[in-house]
CSV table of C-alpha atoms in Angstrom, one decimal:
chain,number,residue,atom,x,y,z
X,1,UNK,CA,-15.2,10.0,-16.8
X,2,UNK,CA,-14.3,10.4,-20.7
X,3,UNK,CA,-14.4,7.2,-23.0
X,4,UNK,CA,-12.8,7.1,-25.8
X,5,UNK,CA,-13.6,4.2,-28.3
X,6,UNK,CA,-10.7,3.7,-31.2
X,7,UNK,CA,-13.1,1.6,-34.3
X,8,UNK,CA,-12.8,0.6,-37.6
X,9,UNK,CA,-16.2,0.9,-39.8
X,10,UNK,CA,-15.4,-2.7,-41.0
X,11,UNK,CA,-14.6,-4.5,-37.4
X,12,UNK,CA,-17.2,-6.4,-36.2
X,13,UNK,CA,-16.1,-6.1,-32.7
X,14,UNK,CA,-15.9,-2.7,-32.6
X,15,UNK,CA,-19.8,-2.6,-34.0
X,16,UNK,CA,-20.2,-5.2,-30.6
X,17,UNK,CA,-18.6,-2.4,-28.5
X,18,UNK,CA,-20.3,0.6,-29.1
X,19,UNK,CA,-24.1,-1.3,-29.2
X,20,UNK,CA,-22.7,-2.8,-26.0
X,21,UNK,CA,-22.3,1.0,-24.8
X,22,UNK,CA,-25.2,2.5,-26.1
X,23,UNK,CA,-27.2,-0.1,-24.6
X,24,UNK,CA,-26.1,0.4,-21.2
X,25,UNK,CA,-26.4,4.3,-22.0
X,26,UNK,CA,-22.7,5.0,-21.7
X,27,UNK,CA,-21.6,8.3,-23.9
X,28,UNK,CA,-18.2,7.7,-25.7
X,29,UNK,CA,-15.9,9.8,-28.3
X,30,UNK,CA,-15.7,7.4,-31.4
X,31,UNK,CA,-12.4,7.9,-33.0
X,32,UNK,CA,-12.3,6.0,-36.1
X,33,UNK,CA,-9.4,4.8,-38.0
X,34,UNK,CA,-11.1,4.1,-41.3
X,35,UNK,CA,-12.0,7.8,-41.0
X,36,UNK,CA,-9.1,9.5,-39.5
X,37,UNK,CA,-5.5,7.4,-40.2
X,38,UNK,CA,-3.4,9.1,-38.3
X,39,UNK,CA,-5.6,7.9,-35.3
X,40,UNK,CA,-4.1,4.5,-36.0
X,41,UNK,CA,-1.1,6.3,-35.6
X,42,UNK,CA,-1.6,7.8,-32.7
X,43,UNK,CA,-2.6,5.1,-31.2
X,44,UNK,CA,0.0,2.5,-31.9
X,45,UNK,CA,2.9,5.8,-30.8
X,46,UNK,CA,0.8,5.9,-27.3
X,47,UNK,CA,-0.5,2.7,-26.4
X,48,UNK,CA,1.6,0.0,-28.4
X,49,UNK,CA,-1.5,-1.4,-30.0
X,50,UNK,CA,-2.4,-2.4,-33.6
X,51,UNK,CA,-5.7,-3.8,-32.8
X,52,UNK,CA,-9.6,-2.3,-32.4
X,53,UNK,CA,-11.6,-1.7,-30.8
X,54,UNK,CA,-9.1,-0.3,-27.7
X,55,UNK,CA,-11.3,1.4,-24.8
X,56,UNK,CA,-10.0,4.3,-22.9
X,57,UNK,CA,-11.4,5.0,-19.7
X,58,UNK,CA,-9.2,6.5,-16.4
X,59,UNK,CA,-6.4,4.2,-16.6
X,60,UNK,CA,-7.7,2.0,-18.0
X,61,UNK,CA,-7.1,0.5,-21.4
X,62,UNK,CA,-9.2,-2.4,-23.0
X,63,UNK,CA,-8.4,-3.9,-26.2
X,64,UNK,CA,-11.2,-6.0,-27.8
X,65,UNK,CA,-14.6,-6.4,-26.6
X,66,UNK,CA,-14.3,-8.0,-23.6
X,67,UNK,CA,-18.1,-7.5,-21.7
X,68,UNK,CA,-17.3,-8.7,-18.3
X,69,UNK,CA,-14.0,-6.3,-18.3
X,70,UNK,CA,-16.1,-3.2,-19.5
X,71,UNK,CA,-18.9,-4.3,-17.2
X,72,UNK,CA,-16.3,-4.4,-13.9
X,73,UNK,CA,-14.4,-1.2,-15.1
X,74,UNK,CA,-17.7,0.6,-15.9
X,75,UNK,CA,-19.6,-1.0,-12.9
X,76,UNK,CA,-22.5,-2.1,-15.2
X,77,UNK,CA,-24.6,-4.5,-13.9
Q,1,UNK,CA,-61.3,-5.5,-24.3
Q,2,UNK,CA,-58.8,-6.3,-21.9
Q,3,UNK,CA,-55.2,-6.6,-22.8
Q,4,UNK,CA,-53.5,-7.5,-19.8
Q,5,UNK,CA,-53.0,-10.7,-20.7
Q,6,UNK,CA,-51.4,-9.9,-23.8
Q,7,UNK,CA,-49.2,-7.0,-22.5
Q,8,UNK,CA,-48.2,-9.1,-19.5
Q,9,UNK,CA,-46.6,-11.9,-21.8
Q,10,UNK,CA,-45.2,-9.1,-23.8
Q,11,UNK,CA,-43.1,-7.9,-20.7
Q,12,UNK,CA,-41.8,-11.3,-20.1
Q,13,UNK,CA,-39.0,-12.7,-21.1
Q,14,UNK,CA,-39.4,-15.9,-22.0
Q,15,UNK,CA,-36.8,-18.8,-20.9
Q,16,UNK,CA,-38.0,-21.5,-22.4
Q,17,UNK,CA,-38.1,-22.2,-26.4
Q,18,UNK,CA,-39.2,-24.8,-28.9
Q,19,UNK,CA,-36.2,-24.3,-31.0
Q,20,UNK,CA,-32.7,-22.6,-29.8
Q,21,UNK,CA,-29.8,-21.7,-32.2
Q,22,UNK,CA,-26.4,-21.3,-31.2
Q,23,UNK,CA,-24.7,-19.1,-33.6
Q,24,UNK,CA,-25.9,-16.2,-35.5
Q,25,UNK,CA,-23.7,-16.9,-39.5
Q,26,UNK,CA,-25.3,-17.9,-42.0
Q,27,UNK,CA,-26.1,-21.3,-41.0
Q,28,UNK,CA,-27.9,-20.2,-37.6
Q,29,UNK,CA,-29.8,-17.5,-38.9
Q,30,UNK,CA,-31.4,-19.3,-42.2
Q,31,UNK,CA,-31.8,-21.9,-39.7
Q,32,UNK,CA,-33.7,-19.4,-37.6
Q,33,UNK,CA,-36.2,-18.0,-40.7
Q,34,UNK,CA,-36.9,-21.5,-41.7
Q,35,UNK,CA,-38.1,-22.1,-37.6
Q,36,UNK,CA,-40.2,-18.8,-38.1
Q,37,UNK,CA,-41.9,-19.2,-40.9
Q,38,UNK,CA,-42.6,-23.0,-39.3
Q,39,UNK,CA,-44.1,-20.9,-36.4
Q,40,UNK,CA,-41.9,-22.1,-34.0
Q,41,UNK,CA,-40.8,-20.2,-31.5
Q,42,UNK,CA,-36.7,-19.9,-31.6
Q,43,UNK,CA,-34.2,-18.2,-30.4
Q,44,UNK,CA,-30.8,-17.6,-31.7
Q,45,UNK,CA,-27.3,-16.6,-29.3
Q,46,UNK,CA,-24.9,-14.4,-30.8
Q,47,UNK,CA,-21.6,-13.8,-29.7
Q,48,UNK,CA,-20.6,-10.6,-31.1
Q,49,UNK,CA,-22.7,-9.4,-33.9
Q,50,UNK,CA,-24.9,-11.0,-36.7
Q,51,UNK,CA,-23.0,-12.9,-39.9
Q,52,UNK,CA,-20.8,-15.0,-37.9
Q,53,UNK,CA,-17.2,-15.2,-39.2
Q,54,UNK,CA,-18.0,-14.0,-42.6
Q,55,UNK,CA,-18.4,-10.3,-40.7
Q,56,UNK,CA,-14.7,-10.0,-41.0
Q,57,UNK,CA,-14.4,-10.7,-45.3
Q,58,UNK,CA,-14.7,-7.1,-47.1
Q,59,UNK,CA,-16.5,-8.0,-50.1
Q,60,UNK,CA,-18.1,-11.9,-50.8
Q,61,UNK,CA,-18.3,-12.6,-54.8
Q,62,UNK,CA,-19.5,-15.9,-54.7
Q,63,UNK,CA,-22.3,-15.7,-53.3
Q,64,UNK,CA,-25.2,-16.1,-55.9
Q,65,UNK,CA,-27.3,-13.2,-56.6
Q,66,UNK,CA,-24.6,-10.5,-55.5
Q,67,UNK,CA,-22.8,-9.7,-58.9
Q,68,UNK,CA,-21.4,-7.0,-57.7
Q,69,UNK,CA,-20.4,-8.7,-54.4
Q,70,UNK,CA,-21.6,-7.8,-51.0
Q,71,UNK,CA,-19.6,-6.7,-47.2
Q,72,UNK,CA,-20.1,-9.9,-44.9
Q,73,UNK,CA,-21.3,-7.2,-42.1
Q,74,UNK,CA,-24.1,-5.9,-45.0
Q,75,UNK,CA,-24.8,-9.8,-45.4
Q,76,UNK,CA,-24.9,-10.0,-41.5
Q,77,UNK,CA,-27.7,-7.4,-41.0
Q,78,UNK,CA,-29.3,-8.4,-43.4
Q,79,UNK,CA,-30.0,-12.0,-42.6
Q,80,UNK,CA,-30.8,-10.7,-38.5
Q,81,UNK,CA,-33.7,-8.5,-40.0
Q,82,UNK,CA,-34.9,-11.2,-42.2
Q,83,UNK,CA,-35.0,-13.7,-39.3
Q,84,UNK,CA,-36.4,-11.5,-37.0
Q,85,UNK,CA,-39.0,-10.4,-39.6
Q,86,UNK,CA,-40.8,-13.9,-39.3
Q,87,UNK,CA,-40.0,-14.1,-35.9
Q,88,UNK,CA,-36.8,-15.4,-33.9
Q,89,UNK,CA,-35.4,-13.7,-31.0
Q,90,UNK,CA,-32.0,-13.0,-31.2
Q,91,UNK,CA,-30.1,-12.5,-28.0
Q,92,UNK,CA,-26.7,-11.1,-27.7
Q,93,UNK,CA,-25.5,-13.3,-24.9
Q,94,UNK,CA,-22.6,-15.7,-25.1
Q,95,UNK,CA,-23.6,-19.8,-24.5
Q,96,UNK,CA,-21.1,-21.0,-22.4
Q,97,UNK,CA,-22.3,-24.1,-20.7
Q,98,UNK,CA,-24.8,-27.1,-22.6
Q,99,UNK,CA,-26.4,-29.7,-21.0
Q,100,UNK,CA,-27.5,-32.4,-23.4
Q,101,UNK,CA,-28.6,-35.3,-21.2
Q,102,UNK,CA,-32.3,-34.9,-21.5
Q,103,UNK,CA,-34.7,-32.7,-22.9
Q,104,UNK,CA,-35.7,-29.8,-22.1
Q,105,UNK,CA,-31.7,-29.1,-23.1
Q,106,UNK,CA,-30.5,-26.3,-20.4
Q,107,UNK,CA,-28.4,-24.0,-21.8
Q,108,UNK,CA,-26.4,-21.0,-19.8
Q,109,UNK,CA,-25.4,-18.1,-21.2
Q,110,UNK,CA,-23.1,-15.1,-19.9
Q,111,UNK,CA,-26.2,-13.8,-18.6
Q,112,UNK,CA,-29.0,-16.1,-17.8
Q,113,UNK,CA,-30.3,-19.8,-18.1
Q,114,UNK,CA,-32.6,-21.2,-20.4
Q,115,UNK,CA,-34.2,-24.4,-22.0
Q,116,UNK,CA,-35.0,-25.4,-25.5
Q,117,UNK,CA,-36.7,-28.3,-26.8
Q,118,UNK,CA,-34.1,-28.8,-29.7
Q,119,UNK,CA,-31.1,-27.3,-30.3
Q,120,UNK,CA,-29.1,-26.1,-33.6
Q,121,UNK,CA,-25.4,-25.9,-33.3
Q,122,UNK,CA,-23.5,-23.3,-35.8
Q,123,UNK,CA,-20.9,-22.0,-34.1
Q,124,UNK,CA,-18.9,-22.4,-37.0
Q,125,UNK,CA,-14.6,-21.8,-37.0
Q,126,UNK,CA,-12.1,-20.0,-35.8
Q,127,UNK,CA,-8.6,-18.8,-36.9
Q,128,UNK,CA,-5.8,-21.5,-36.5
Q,129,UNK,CA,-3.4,-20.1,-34.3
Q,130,UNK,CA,0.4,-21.3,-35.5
Q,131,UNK,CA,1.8,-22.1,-32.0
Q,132,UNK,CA,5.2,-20.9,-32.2
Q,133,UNK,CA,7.9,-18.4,-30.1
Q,134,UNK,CA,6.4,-14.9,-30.3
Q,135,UNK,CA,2.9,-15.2,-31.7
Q,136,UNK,CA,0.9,-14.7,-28.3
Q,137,UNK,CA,3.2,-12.1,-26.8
Q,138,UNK,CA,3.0,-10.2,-30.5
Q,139,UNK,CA,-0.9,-10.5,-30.9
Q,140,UNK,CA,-2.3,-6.8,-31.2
Q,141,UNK,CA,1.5,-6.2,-30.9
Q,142,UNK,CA,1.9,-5.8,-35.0
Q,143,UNK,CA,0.1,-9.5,-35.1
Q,144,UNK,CA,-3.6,-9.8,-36.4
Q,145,UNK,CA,-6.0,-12.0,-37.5
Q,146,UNK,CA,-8.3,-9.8,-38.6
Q,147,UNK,CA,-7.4,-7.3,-41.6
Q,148,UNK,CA,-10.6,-5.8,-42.3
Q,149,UNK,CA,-10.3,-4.4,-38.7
Q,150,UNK,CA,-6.7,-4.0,-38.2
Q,151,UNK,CA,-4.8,-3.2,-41.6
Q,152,UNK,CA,-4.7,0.8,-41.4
Q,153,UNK,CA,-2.5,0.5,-38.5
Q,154,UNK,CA,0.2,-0.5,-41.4
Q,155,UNK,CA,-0.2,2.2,-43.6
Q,156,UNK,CA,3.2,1.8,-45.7
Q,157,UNK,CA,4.7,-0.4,-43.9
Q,158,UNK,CA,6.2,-4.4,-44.8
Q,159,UNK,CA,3.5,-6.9,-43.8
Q,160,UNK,CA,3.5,-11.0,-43.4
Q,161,UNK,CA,0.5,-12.6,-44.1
Q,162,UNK,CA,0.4,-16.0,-43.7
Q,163,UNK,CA,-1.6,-18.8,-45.4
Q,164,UNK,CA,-2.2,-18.7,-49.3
Q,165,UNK,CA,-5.9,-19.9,-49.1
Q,166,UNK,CA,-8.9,-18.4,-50.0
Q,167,UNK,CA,-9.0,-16.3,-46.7
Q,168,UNK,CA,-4.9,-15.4,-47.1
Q,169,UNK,CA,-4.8,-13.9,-50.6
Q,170,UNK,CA,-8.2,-12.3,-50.1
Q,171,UNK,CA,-6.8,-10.2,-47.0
Q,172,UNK,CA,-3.1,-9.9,-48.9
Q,173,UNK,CA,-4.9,-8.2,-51.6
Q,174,UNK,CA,-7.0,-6.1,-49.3
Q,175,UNK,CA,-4.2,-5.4,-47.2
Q,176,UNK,CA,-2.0,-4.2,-50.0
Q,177,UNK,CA,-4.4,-0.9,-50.4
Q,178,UNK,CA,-2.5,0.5,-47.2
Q,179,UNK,CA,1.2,-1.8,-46.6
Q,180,UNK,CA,4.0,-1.2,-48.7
Q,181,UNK,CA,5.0,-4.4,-49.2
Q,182,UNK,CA,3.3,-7.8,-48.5
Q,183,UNK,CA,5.1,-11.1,-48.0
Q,184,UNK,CA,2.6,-14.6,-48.2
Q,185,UNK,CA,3.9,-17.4,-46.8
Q,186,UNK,CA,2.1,-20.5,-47.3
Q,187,UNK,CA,3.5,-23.9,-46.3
Q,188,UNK,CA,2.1,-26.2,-49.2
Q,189,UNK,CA,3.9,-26.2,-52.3
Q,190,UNK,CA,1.4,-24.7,-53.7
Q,191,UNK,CA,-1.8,-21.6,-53.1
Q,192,UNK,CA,-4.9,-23.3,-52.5
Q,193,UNK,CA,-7.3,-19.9,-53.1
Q,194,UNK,CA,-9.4,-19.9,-56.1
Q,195,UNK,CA,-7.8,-19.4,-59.5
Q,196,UNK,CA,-9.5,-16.0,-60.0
Q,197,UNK,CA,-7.7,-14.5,-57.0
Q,198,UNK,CA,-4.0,-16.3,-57.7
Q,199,UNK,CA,-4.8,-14.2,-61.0
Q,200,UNK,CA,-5.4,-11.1,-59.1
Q,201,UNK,CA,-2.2,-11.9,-56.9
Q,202,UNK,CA,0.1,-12.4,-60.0
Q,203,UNK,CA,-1.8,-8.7,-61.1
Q,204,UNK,CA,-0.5,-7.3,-57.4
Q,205,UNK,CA,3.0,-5.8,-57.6
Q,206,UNK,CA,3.1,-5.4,-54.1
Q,207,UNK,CA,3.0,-8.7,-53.2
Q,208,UNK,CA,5.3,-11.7,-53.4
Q,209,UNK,CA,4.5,-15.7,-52.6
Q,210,UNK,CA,6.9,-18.0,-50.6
Q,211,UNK,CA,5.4,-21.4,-51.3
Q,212,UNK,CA,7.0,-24.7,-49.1
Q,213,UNK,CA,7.8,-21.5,-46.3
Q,214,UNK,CA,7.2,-22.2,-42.4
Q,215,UNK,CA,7.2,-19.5,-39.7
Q,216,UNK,CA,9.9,-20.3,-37.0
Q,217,UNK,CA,9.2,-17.5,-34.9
Q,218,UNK,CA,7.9,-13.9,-34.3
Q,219,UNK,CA,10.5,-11.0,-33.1
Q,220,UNK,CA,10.4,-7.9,-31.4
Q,221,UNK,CA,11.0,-6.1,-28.6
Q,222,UNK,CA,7.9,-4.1,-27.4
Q,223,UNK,CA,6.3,-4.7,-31.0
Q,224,UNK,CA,6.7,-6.9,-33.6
Q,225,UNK,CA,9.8,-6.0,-35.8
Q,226,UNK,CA,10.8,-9.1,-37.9
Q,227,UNK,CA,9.8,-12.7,-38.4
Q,228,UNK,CA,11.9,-16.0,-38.8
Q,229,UNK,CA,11.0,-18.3,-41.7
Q,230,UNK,CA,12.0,-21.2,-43.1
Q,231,UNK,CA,12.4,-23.2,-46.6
Q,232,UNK,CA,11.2,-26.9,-45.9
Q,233,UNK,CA,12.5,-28.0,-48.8
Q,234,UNK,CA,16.3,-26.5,-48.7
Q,235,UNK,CA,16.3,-25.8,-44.7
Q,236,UNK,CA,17.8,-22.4,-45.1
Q,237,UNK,CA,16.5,-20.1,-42.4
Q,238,UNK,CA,15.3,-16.4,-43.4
Q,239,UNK,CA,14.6,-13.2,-41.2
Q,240,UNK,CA,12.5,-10.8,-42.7
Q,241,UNK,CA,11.8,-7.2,-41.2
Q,242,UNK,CA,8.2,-6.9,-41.0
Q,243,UNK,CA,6.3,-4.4,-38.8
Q,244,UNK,CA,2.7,-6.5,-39.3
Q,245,UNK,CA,1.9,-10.7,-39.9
Q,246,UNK,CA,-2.0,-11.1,-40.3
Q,247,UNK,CA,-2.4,-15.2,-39.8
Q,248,UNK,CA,-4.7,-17.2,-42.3
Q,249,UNK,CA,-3.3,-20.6,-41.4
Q,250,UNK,CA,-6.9,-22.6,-41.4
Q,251,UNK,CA,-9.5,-23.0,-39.4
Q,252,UNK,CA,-10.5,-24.6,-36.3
Q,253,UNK,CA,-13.9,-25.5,-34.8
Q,254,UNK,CA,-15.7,-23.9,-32.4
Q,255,UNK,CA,-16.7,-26.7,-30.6
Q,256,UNK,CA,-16.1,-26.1,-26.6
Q,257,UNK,CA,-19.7,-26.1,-25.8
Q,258,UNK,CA,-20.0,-29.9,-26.9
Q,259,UNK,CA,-16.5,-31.5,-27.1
Q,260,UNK,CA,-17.7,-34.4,-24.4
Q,261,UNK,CA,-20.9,-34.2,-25.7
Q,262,UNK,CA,-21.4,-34.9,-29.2
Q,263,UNK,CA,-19.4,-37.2,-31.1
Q,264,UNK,CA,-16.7,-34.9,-33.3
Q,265,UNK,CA,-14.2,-36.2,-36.3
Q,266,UNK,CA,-10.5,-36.3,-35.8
Q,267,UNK,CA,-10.2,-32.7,-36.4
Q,268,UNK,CA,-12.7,-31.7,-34.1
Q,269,UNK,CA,-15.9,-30.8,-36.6
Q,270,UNK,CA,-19.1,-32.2,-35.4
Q,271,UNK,CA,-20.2,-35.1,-36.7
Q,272,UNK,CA,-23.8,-35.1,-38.7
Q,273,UNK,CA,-26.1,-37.2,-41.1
Q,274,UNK,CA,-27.5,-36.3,-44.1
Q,275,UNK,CA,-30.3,-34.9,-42.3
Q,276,UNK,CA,-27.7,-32.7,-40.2
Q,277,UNK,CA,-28.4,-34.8,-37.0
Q,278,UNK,CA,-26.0,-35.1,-34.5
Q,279,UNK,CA,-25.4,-38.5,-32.4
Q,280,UNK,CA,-27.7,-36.8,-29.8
Q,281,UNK,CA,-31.3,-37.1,-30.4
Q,282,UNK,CA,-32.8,-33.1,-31.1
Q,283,UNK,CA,-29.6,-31.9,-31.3
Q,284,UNK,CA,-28.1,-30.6,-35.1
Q,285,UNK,CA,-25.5,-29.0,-36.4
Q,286,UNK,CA,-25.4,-26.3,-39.3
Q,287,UNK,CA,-22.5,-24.6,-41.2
Q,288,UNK,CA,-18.5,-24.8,-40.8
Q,289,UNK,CA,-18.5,-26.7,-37.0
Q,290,UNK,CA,-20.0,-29.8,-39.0
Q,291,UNK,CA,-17.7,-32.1,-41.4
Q,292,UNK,CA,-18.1,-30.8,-44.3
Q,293,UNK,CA,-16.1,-30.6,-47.9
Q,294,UNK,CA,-16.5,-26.8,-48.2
Q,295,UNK,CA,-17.5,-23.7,-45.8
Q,296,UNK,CA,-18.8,-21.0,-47.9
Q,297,UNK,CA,-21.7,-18.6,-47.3
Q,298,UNK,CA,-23.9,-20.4,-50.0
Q,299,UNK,CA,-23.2,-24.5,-48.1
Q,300,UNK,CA,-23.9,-22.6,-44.5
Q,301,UNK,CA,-27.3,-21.2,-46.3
Q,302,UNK,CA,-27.9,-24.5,-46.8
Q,303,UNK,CA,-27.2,-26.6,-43.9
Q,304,UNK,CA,-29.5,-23.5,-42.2
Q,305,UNK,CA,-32.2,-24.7,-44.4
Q,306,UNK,CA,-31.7,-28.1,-43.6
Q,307,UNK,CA,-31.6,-27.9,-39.8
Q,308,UNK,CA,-34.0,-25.9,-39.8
Q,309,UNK,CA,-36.5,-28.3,-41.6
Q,310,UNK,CA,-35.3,-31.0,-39.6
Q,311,UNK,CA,-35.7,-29.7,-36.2
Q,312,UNK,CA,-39.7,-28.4,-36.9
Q,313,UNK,CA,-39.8,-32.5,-38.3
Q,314,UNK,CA,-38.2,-33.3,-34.8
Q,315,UNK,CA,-40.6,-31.3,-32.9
Q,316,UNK,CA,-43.5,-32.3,-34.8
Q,317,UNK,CA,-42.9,-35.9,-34.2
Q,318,UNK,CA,-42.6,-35.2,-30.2
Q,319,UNK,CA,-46.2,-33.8,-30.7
């Protein structure tokens, strides 16, 4: 399963996100805003959101870090 | 020689502490290096990631020994790794349940239990949410409430911010490097943020002020797409076409944990003596969640100092 992870360099919940991923040692695609613009872009067109960190997994989409949400979805202890 | 002993305490966690910390700002952690260089043995619970609320400012200027300035996440890290240097544990795991009627205090986090033999409270504040038609159904919608995370996603585009204190003009003047336009509304007659960044506003051409303005209600249909305010003094209803509002309309305490608990001030911020004690006996309270005249950086840094000093008196009394 592919996981994308939408950041911002300067959001502290997206810094809580990926640690929260790496510790559970879940690989992700980073795609940061700060970095690449037009990914905001994208992302607001596709999913309606103007917020990061946004988690895409299957069909599912989180927005924020939510650790019981990515815990059910990802089935992390 | 035979290390099992030691390697054996190593490999257990440990669930009970002289000293825990709830809240990992400025307050908590230089309330945690004072604990560790006390050689108590303290553990602090963060929620998301060290530096508290002051993770979400860009650049800090008033804080002494930065001339240059410094990024709150920088400030953050930095205070984790001096912490932990003489020391502390820090444990990213989310407090939500206190108990507070005798000592050990139990605290449960998202993940486990534990007990302390004091306790220091810095949860410090959140964002005041305004409360009116639109604003939940909006949020990550084209409404924010943090622009250090969020303000790309308006790259030339006509952005609200709301609140002309320190926190307001700061983010206006950040967000202005990527909106095309920024509207403040603030609901005082007046900005409250420090002269030095009023002058910096005036500088911004991008920018306008609506003093004595209140938000009536945010619009849209799938996103946000305009925003109804209103003059108090003349009563004359605007709508302005906005694709972004970031809201800087005060702050609130975090305080959940010990709202029946401790006793609080009318507006919620815990209530503390000189010595930062709380009206519960080994329990203290650092930072913005306490009644104080000013939250900055440099008055958290010192609360920290202060609880901290007082809870290694506290335990070394029990002794």
């Amino acid at each position: 399963m592919t996981i994308k992870v939408y950041t911002n360099s300067s959001c502290p919940y997206c810094t809580r996100a990926k640690r929260f991923l790496k510790e559970h040692g879940i690989k992700f695609k980073e795609i940061n805003i700060s970095t690449y613009p037009q990914a905001a872009k994208e992302l607001k067109e596709k999913t309606g959101q103007t917020g990061v960190p946004v988690i895409l997994t299957g069909n599912h989409k989180i927005v924020g870090f939510d650790e019981n949400k990515l815990r059910n979805i990802l089935k992390i202890k | 020689m035979d290390f099992s002993i030691q390697k054996k305490e190593k490999n257990t966690v440990r669930k009970h502490f002289q000293a825990a910390i709830i809240g990992s700002g400025p307050a908590g952690l230089t309330a945690a290096i004072y604990l560790g260089r006390s050689k108590v043995e303290t553990v602090v619970f963060e929620k998301v990631i060290p530096g508290g609320y002051v993770v979400n400012v860009e650049k800090i200027e008033n804080y002494p020994g930065f001339v240059e300035g410094i990024s709150g996440e920088k400030l953050g890290k930095l205070y984790a790794e001096h912490a932990e240097k003489f020391g502390s544990e820090i444990k990213s795991e989310e407090v939500t349940k206190l108990e507070l009627n005798e000592t050990p205090f139990k605290i449960e986090t998202s993940r486990s239990s534990y007990t302390s033999d004091s306790l220091i409270l810095a949860t410090g504040t959140s964002n005041r949410k305004l409360a009116v038609p639109g604003e939940k159904e909006f949020t990550h919608k084209g409404i924010s409430f943090c622009a250090t995370c969020d303000a790309p996603f308006f790259e030339g585009e006509d952005v609200l911010v709301v609140g002309a204190g320190n926190s307001g003009v700061q983010e206006s003047l950040y967000i202005s490097r990527f909106a095309k336009h920024i509207t403040i509304v603030e609901l005082l007659e007046f900005p409250t943020a420090e002269p030095i960044l009023i002058d910096r506003l005036n500088d911004n051409n991008k920018i306008d002020l609506f003093t004595s303005h209140l938000v009536m209600s945010f619009k849209g249909d799938k996103m946000l797409s305009s925003v109804d305010i209103k003059d108090i003094k003349s009563g004359e209803v605007k709508n302005l076409k906005i694709k972004g509002a970031f809201i800087y309309a005060g702050e609130i305490p975090n305080n959940d944990l010990v709202r029946d608990k401790l006793k609080l001030d009318e507006k919620g911020f815990i209530v503390t003596d000189e010595y930062l004690r709380t009206s519960v006996n080994g329990v203290f309270a650092a930072g913005d969640v306490r009644n104080t005249p000013l939250r900055q950086v440099a008055t958290s840094v010192g609360d920290g100092a202060i609880a901290g000093y007082e809870a290694y008196r506290f335990l070394e009394e029990r002794k």
